Structures are given as C-alpha cells and as structure tokens.
C-alpha cells in the first residue's frame, strides 16, 4: 500500500532554449575558446600578443600565418597545409599532427610530431624532440625575436641554454634504419641560402610591427652533428669547450654570447660555430669524473666544484673551429666576463676538449 502522506514528485523544469554560453578555457569564464584557436582558416594572418596563459589550437587550415608573440600554455596543430606558425615559449608541450608543407618556429618543453610530411621546424625543445610516422622533415635551431621574449622564457622556466633541437628521436625509422640514422628527418644547414629564405619569409608585415629587431633570446646552435668528432663533421675541426660556474650571472653570459654571435655573421660564421650549450647541476660524482679527466687544465674551477657538498650549477658551451681559426677571440670574451672570477672559468680546446664535451652533453644525466 502507498503512503497517503507522501508528496507527489515535482515536475521537471523545462530545458532552457536561450543562447548557449561560449566555451571557456581554464577557470576564467570570461575567456572564449574561439579566441584561442584557428579552425578551417584559409589565407588568414593572425597575430596575438596576449595569450592570457592559455593553450592554442589550430586545425584544418591552409596558407595561414599565425604569430603567437607571448607565453603559451600548450600547442596542438592538426591537419594544416602550407601554413606558418611562430610561437613564443610554450610552457608544456607542442603536438603537431597530419601537417604538410608547413613552417613552424616553436619553443617548447616537449615536442612531438605525428604523420607530418615536408615540414620545416625552427625548434627549441628542452627535451628530446620526438617524431613518429613522419617523413622529409627539416629541423634547425629556434631563431626569432620579439619584445619581451627573454622575460617570457624566464617565466616559462625554460632555460635558453638547454635546447635539444638536434637530439631527435624517431619512433618509426624507415626500413633498414634505426633512430640514429633515420632518413625521416635531416638537420637544417643554417648557413644555406634555403635557411636564409625561410627566415626572411617569417617577416610578415603585420607581425613585424609587433616583433622587434634584435637577436633571438636563444643562442643559435648548430647541433650535435656539427660537433668535433661527429661522423659528418670534417676530421680537422677542433673542439673548444668553455665551462663556468654560477658565480657570474648566466644572463650576462648569454648577452655576451649573443653579442659575439651578432658580430660573427649572426652565429653563422663557418670558421667558428656554437655547437651546443647546457646549464645543469653538476653532482659531486660527475665533478670528480669530469675534472679528473681534465687534470691541471681544469684549474681552480675543479677545486671550487669538488669542494661543494651539494651539486653546483654550471654552464658549458661547445664550439667547433676550423683548424686555422684561432680561439683567442673566444678566450678573451670569456676572460672579460669572468675577469673578477677567473677561478670560476675553464677553457680547453683540441682533442683534450672532446672527451669532456661528450661527458657533459651525452652522458651526464639530467638535473636531479
């Protein structure tokens, strides 16, 4: 039997037929998703200076030019053709899929492509870039500049010194190849006319009004394939290695390196090229291994690092020089920077530098 005192169930309220609320990003209801994406664009130029810390989505577009001149949370690009995309530092990841004949200038913490063909990447990646089921990709160092870029890198926590653009991992190498000799991608020759033409093509008139003249916040490096001793590098090239501790502000060092590059064909002087750079915490164990190999050449920097109880932050820069090219100019640059802290600097060259360079850039583990 039913309960006579029970109340009837309330009738459901009719669904609202009013206008739908716009999709929002994050926790800010004032943000409209459409302001942070480009979908189905054709011959569109988009320049954004205020990303409000959000992600950006781009899909199914052709012949478009997109410039994100700000800090970006993350990036996803799908099914684009003949497009150009330029970004400031991306805090987390960039995922680019199913794109053809596009040019990307991207700085990111993690980088991954899938099913991309005939694309060019000017890349900063703080971790090994990953490519998958892609072919005919050309990858080079990130090279762009706009006002406040350096500040955006600082805010993103991406170190301009730790660019692994050339350390690509191919998950799907073609038949008969391995990741180490993949034919699906090739390092960009940054001294070629082709490279210069692509850089000039980035100077879109509308974007140039927002961007500023100057050097990229990221030092131009030529990648591990140009290191002394690498398979496709002339056997006569000599290695020059500079190691310094954090007693001197690394930002000052960056400015000096960028200035030196600007005065040497923009870092594209074939006689002396910056191969790779790294800033990291040198553990006591690594310090012992590194400086014992260097012996007396390590000077007082060895005592300074070995005397630390905890890991010491150091910066290492590897250059490749033609045999007849003197390293004196490089030595002078670093000695001027560290003239009050010469015990924090060590420079070595030739065969003595090759082993320590491999330890720093290939074998020592990431920051603990």
Short mmCIF file of N, CA and C in Angstrom, two decimals, residues 277-365:
data_model
loop_
_atom_site.label_atom_id
_atom_site.label_comp_id
_atom_site.label_asym_id
_atom_site.label_seq_id
_atom_site.Cartn_x
_atom_site.Cartn_y
_atom_site.Cartn_z
N UNK A 277 74.91 23.99 -26.09
CA UNK A 277 75.10 24.59 -24.77
C UNK A 277 74.28 23.80 -23.75
N UNK A 278 74.70 23.89 -22.50
CA UNK A 278 73.93 23.21 -21.45
C UNK A 278 74.19 23.85 -20.10
N UNK A 279 73.12 24.11 -19.39
CA UNK A 279 73.20 24.57 -17.99
C UNK A 279 72.57 23.48 -17.12
N UNK A 280 73.31 23.02 -16.13
CA UNK A 280 72.78 21.93 -15.30
C UNK A 280 73.50 21.87 -13.97
N UNK A 281 72.98 21.05 -13.07
CA UNK A 281 73.59 20.84 -11.76
C UNK A 281 74.62 19.72 -11.87
N UNK A 282 75.86 20.06 -11.65
CA UNK A 282 76.96 19.09 -11.70
C UNK A 282 77.09 18.43 -10.34
N UNK A 283 76.81 17.14 -10.26
CA UNK A 283 76.90 16.44 -8.99
C UNK A 283 78.37 16.25 -8.60
N UNK A 284 78.59 15.92 -7.35
CA UNK A 284 79.95 15.71 -6.86
C UNK A 284 80.62 14.56 -7.61
N UNK A 285 79.85 13.50 -7.90
CA UNK A 285 80.38 12.36 -8.64
C UNK A 285 80.76 12.77 -10.06
N UNK A 286 79.87 13.53 -10.72
CA UNK A 286 80.16 13.99 -12.08
C UNK A 286 81.36 14.93 -12.09
N UNK A 287 81.44 15.78 -11.08
CA UNK A 287 82.54 16.73 -10.97
C UNK A 287 83.88 16.00 -10.90
N UNK A 288 83.93 14.94 -10.07
CA UNK A 288 85.17 14.17 -9.95
C UNK A 288 85.56 13.53 -11.26
N UNK A 289 84.55 12.98 -11.98
CA UNK A 289 84.81 12.33 -13.26
C UNK A 289 85.28 13.34 -14.31
N UNK A 290 84.61 14.49 -14.36
CA UNK A 290 84.93 15.50 -15.37
C UNK A 290 86.32 16.10 -15.17
N UNK A 291 86.59 16.54 -13.95
CA UNK A 291 87.82 17.28 -13.71
C UNK A 291 89.05 16.39 -13.57
N UNK A 292 88.84 15.13 -13.23
CA UNK A 292 89.99 14.23 -13.20
C UNK A 292 90.48 13.98 -14.62
N UNK A 293 89.53 13.98 -15.58
CA UNK A 293 89.90 13.80 -16.99
C UNK A 293 90.63 15.03 -17.52
N UNK A 294 90.29 16.19 -16.99
CA UNK A 294 90.92 17.43 -17.46
C UNK A 294 92.27 17.67 -16.82
N UNK A 295 92.47 17.13 -15.63
CA UNK A 295 93.74 17.33 -14.93
C UNK A 295 94.00 18.79 -14.61
N UNK A 296 95.23 19.25 -14.83
CA UNK A 296 95.61 20.61 -14.48
C UNK A 296 94.86 21.66 -15.31
N UNK A 297 94.34 21.25 -16.48
CA UNK A 297 93.64 22.20 -17.34
C UNK A 297 92.37 22.72 -16.68
N UNK A 298 91.84 21.98 -15.73
CA UNK A 298 90.62 22.42 -15.05
C UNK A 298 90.88 23.58 -14.11
N UNK A 299 92.14 23.75 -13.71
CA UNK A 299 92.49 24.88 -12.86
C UNK A 299 91.72 24.91 -11.55
N UNK A 300 91.45 26.13 -11.09
CA UNK A 300 90.79 26.30 -9.80
C UNK A 300 89.31 25.99 -9.85
N UNK A 301 88.72 25.90 -11.05
CA UNK A 301 87.30 25.56 -11.14
C UNK A 301 87.05 24.17 -10.57
N UNK A 302 88.00 23.27 -10.76
CA UNK A 302 87.85 21.91 -10.22
C UNK A 302 87.77 21.96 -8.69
N UNK A 303 88.64 22.73 -8.06
CA UNK A 303 88.61 22.84 -6.59
C UNK A 303 87.30 23.45 -6.13
N UNK A 304 86.83 24.45 -6.88
CA UNK A 304 85.59 25.13 -6.50
C UNK A 304 84.40 24.17 -6.53
N UNK A 305 84.32 23.34 -7.59
CA UNK A 305 83.19 22.42 -7.73
C UNK A 305 83.34 21.19 -6.82
N UNK A 306 84.57 20.67 -6.74
CA UNK A 306 84.78 19.48 -5.91
C UNK A 306 84.63 19.78 -4.43
N UNK A 307 84.81 21.04 -4.06
CA UNK A 307 84.69 21.41 -2.65
C UNK A 307 83.27 21.61 -2.19
N UNK A 308 82.31 21.50 -3.11
CA UNK A 308 80.91 21.70 -2.76
C UNK A 308 80.30 20.42 -2.19
N UNK A 309 79.51 20.57 -1.13
CA UNK A 309 78.80 19.41 -0.59
C UNK A 309 77.65 19.03 -1.51
N UNK A 310 76.98 20.03 -2.08
CA UNK A 310 75.84 19.79 -2.95
C UNK A 310 76.23 20.01 -4.41
N UNK A 311 75.32 19.66 -5.32
CA UNK A 311 75.58 19.85 -6.74
C UNK A 311 75.76 21.34 -7.04
N UNK A 312 76.64 21.62 -7.98
CA UNK A 312 76.94 23.00 -8.35
C UNK A 312 76.41 23.28 -9.75
N UNK A 313 75.73 24.40 -9.93
CA UNK A 313 75.21 24.73 -11.25
C UNK A 313 76.35 25.24 -12.13
N UNK A 314 76.46 24.64 -13.31
CA UNK A 314 77.49 25.09 -14.24
C UNK A 314 76.87 25.31 -15.62
N UNK A 315 77.59 26.03 -16.44
CA UNK A 315 77.20 26.28 -17.82
C UNK A 315 78.35 25.82 -18.71
N UNK A 316 78.03 25.05 -19.76
CA UNK A 316 79.04 24.59 -20.70
C UNK A 316 78.64 24.98 -22.11
N UNK A 317 79.63 25.48 -22.88
CA UNK A 317 79.41 25.85 -24.27
C UNK A 317 80.46 25.16 -25.12
N UNK A 318 80.01 24.47 -26.16
CA UNK A 318 80.92 23.77 -27.06
C UNK A 318 80.93 24.46 -28.42
N UNK A 319 82.12 24.81 -28.88
CA UNK A 319 82.31 25.43 -30.20
C UNK A 319 83.09 24.48 -31.10
N UNK A 320 82.90 24.65 -32.40
CA UNK A 320 83.67 23.91 -33.39
C UNK A 320 84.39 24.91 -34.28
N UNK A 321 85.71 24.75 -34.40
CA UNK A 321 86.53 25.70 -35.13
C UNK A 321 87.28 25.02 -36.27
N UNK A 322 87.48 25.78 -37.36
CA UNK A 322 88.36 25.32 -38.42
C UNK A 322 89.79 25.26 -37.86
N UNK A 323 90.62 24.37 -38.39
CA UNK A 323 91.97 24.19 -37.83
C UNK A 323 92.79 25.48 -37.78
N UNK A 324 92.64 26.33 -38.81
CA UNK A 324 93.45 27.55 -38.85
C UNK A 324 92.83 28.70 -38.06
N UNK A 325 91.64 28.49 -37.51
CA UNK A 325 90.96 29.55 -36.77
C UNK A 325 91.45 29.60 -35.33
N UNK A 326 91.89 30.77 -34.91
CA UNK A 326 92.38 30.93 -33.54
C UNK A 326 91.21 31.01 -32.57
N UNK A 327 91.39 30.44 -31.40
CA UNK A 327 90.36 30.50 -30.35
C UNK A 327 90.57 31.71 -29.44
N UNK A 328 91.53 32.56 -29.78
CA UNK A 328 91.90 33.67 -28.90
C UNK A 328 90.72 34.60 -28.64
N UNK A 329 89.93 34.88 -29.70
CA UNK A 329 88.80 35.79 -29.54
C UNK A 329 87.78 35.25 -28.54
N UNK A 330 87.54 33.94 -28.60
CA UNK A 330 86.63 33.31 -27.65
C UNK A 330 87.18 33.39 -26.23
N UNK A 331 88.46 33.07 -26.09
CA UNK A 331 89.08 33.12 -24.76
C UNK A 331 88.97 34.51 -24.16
N UNK A 332 89.25 35.52 -24.96
CA UNK A 332 89.18 36.90 -24.48
C UNK A 332 87.77 37.25 -24.03
N UNK A 333 86.76 36.82 -24.82
CA UNK A 333 85.37 37.11 -24.46
C UNK A 333 85.04 36.56 -23.07
N UNK A 334 85.38 35.29 -22.83
CA UNK A 334 85.06 34.67 -21.55
C UNK A 334 85.91 35.24 -20.41
N UNK A 335 87.16 35.55 -20.69
CA UNK A 335 88.02 36.11 -19.64
C UNK A 335 87.56 37.49 -19.21
N UNK A 336 87.04 38.26 -20.15
CA UNK A 336 86.50 39.57 -19.80
C UNK A 336 85.25 39.43 -18.93
N UNK A 337 84.43 38.44 -19.27
CA UNK A 337 83.22 38.21 -18.48
C UNK A 337 83.56 37.80 -17.05
N UNK A 338 84.61 37.01 -16.93
CA UNK A 338 84.94 36.39 -15.64
C UNK A 338 86.23 36.97 -15.05
N UNK A 339 86.57 38.20 -15.44
CA UNK A 339 87.86 38.75 -15.01
C UNK A 339 87.99 38.86 -13.49
N UNK A 340 86.87 39.01 -12.79
CA UNK A 340 86.91 39.08 -11.34
C UNK A 340 86.68 37.71 -10.69
N UNK A 341 86.35 36.73 -11.52
CA UNK A 341 86.08 35.38 -11.01
C UNK A 341 86.73 34.34 -11.92
N UNK A 342 88.00 34.51 -12.21
CA UNK A 342 88.68 33.60 -13.13
C UNK A 342 88.74 32.17 -12.60
N UNK A 343 88.59 32.02 -11.27
CA UNK A 343 88.58 30.67 -10.71
C UNK A 343 87.28 29.94 -11.04
N UNK A 344 86.31 30.66 -11.64
CA UNK A 344 85.03 30.05 -12.00
C UNK A 344 84.97 29.68 -13.47
N UNK A 345 86.09 29.79 -14.19
CA UNK A 345 86.11 29.58 -15.63
C UNK A 345 87.20 28.60 -16.02
N UNK A 346 86.87 27.74 -16.97
CA UNK A 346 87.85 26.80 -17.53
C UNK A 346 87.61 26.73 -19.04
N UNK A 347 88.64 26.96 -19.84
CA UNK A 347 88.53 26.81 -21.29
C UNK A 347 89.61 25.84 -21.78
N UNK A 348 89.20 24.91 -22.62
CA UNK A 348 90.13 23.93 -23.18
C UNK A 348 89.78 23.73 -24.66
N UNK A 349 90.73 23.23 -25.43
CA UNK A 349 90.46 23.05 -26.85
C UNK A 349 91.22 21.86 -27.40
N UNK A 350 90.86 21.50 -28.63
CA UNK A 350 91.51 20.37 -29.29
C UNK A 350 91.00 19.04 -28.78
N UNK A 351 91.81 18.00 -28.92
CA UNK A 351 91.40 16.67 -28.50
C UNK A 351 91.14 16.58 -27.00
N UNK A 352 91.81 17.42 -26.23
CA UNK A 352 91.60 17.42 -24.78
C UNK A 352 90.17 17.80 -24.42
N UNK A 353 89.50 18.53 -25.32
CA UNK A 353 88.15 19.02 -25.02
C UNK A 353 87.07 18.05 -25.46
N UNK A 354 87.37 17.15 -26.38
CA UNK A 354 86.34 16.30 -26.98
C UNK A 354 85.72 15.34 -25.97
N UNK A 355 86.54 14.69 -25.15
CA UNK A 355 86.03 13.75 -24.15
C UNK A 355 85.13 14.43 -23.13
N UNK A 356 85.59 15.53 -22.49
CA UNK A 356 84.73 16.24 -21.54
C UNK A 356 83.44 16.75 -22.18
N UNK A 357 83.51 17.18 -23.44
CA UNK A 357 82.30 17.64 -24.13
C UNK A 357 81.30 16.52 -24.26
N UNK A 358 81.77 15.32 -24.63
CA UNK A 358 80.86 14.17 -24.75
C UNK A 358 80.25 13.81 -23.39
N UNK A 359 81.05 13.90 -22.33
CA UNK A 359 80.53 13.61 -21.00
C UNK A 359 79.40 14.56 -20.63
N UNK A 360 79.63 15.84 -20.86
CA UNK A 360 78.65 16.86 -20.47
C UNK A 360 77.37 16.77 -21.29
N UNK A 361 77.52 16.59 -22.61
CA UNK A 361 76.35 16.69 -23.48
C UNK A 361 75.70 15.34 -23.81
N UNK A 362 76.42 14.25 -23.58
CA UNK A 362 75.86 12.95 -23.98
C UNK A 362 75.64 12.00 -22.81
N UNK A 363 76.52 12.06 -21.79
CA UNK A 363 76.49 11.00 -20.78
C UNK A 363 75.96 11.45 -19.42
N UNK A 364 76.25 12.65 -19.01
CA UNK A 364 75.77 13.08 -17.69
C UNK A 364 74.26 13.18 -17.69
N UNK A 365 73.65 12.62 -16.67
CA UNK A 365 72.19 12.62 -16.59
C UNK A 365 71.64 14.01 -16.36
#
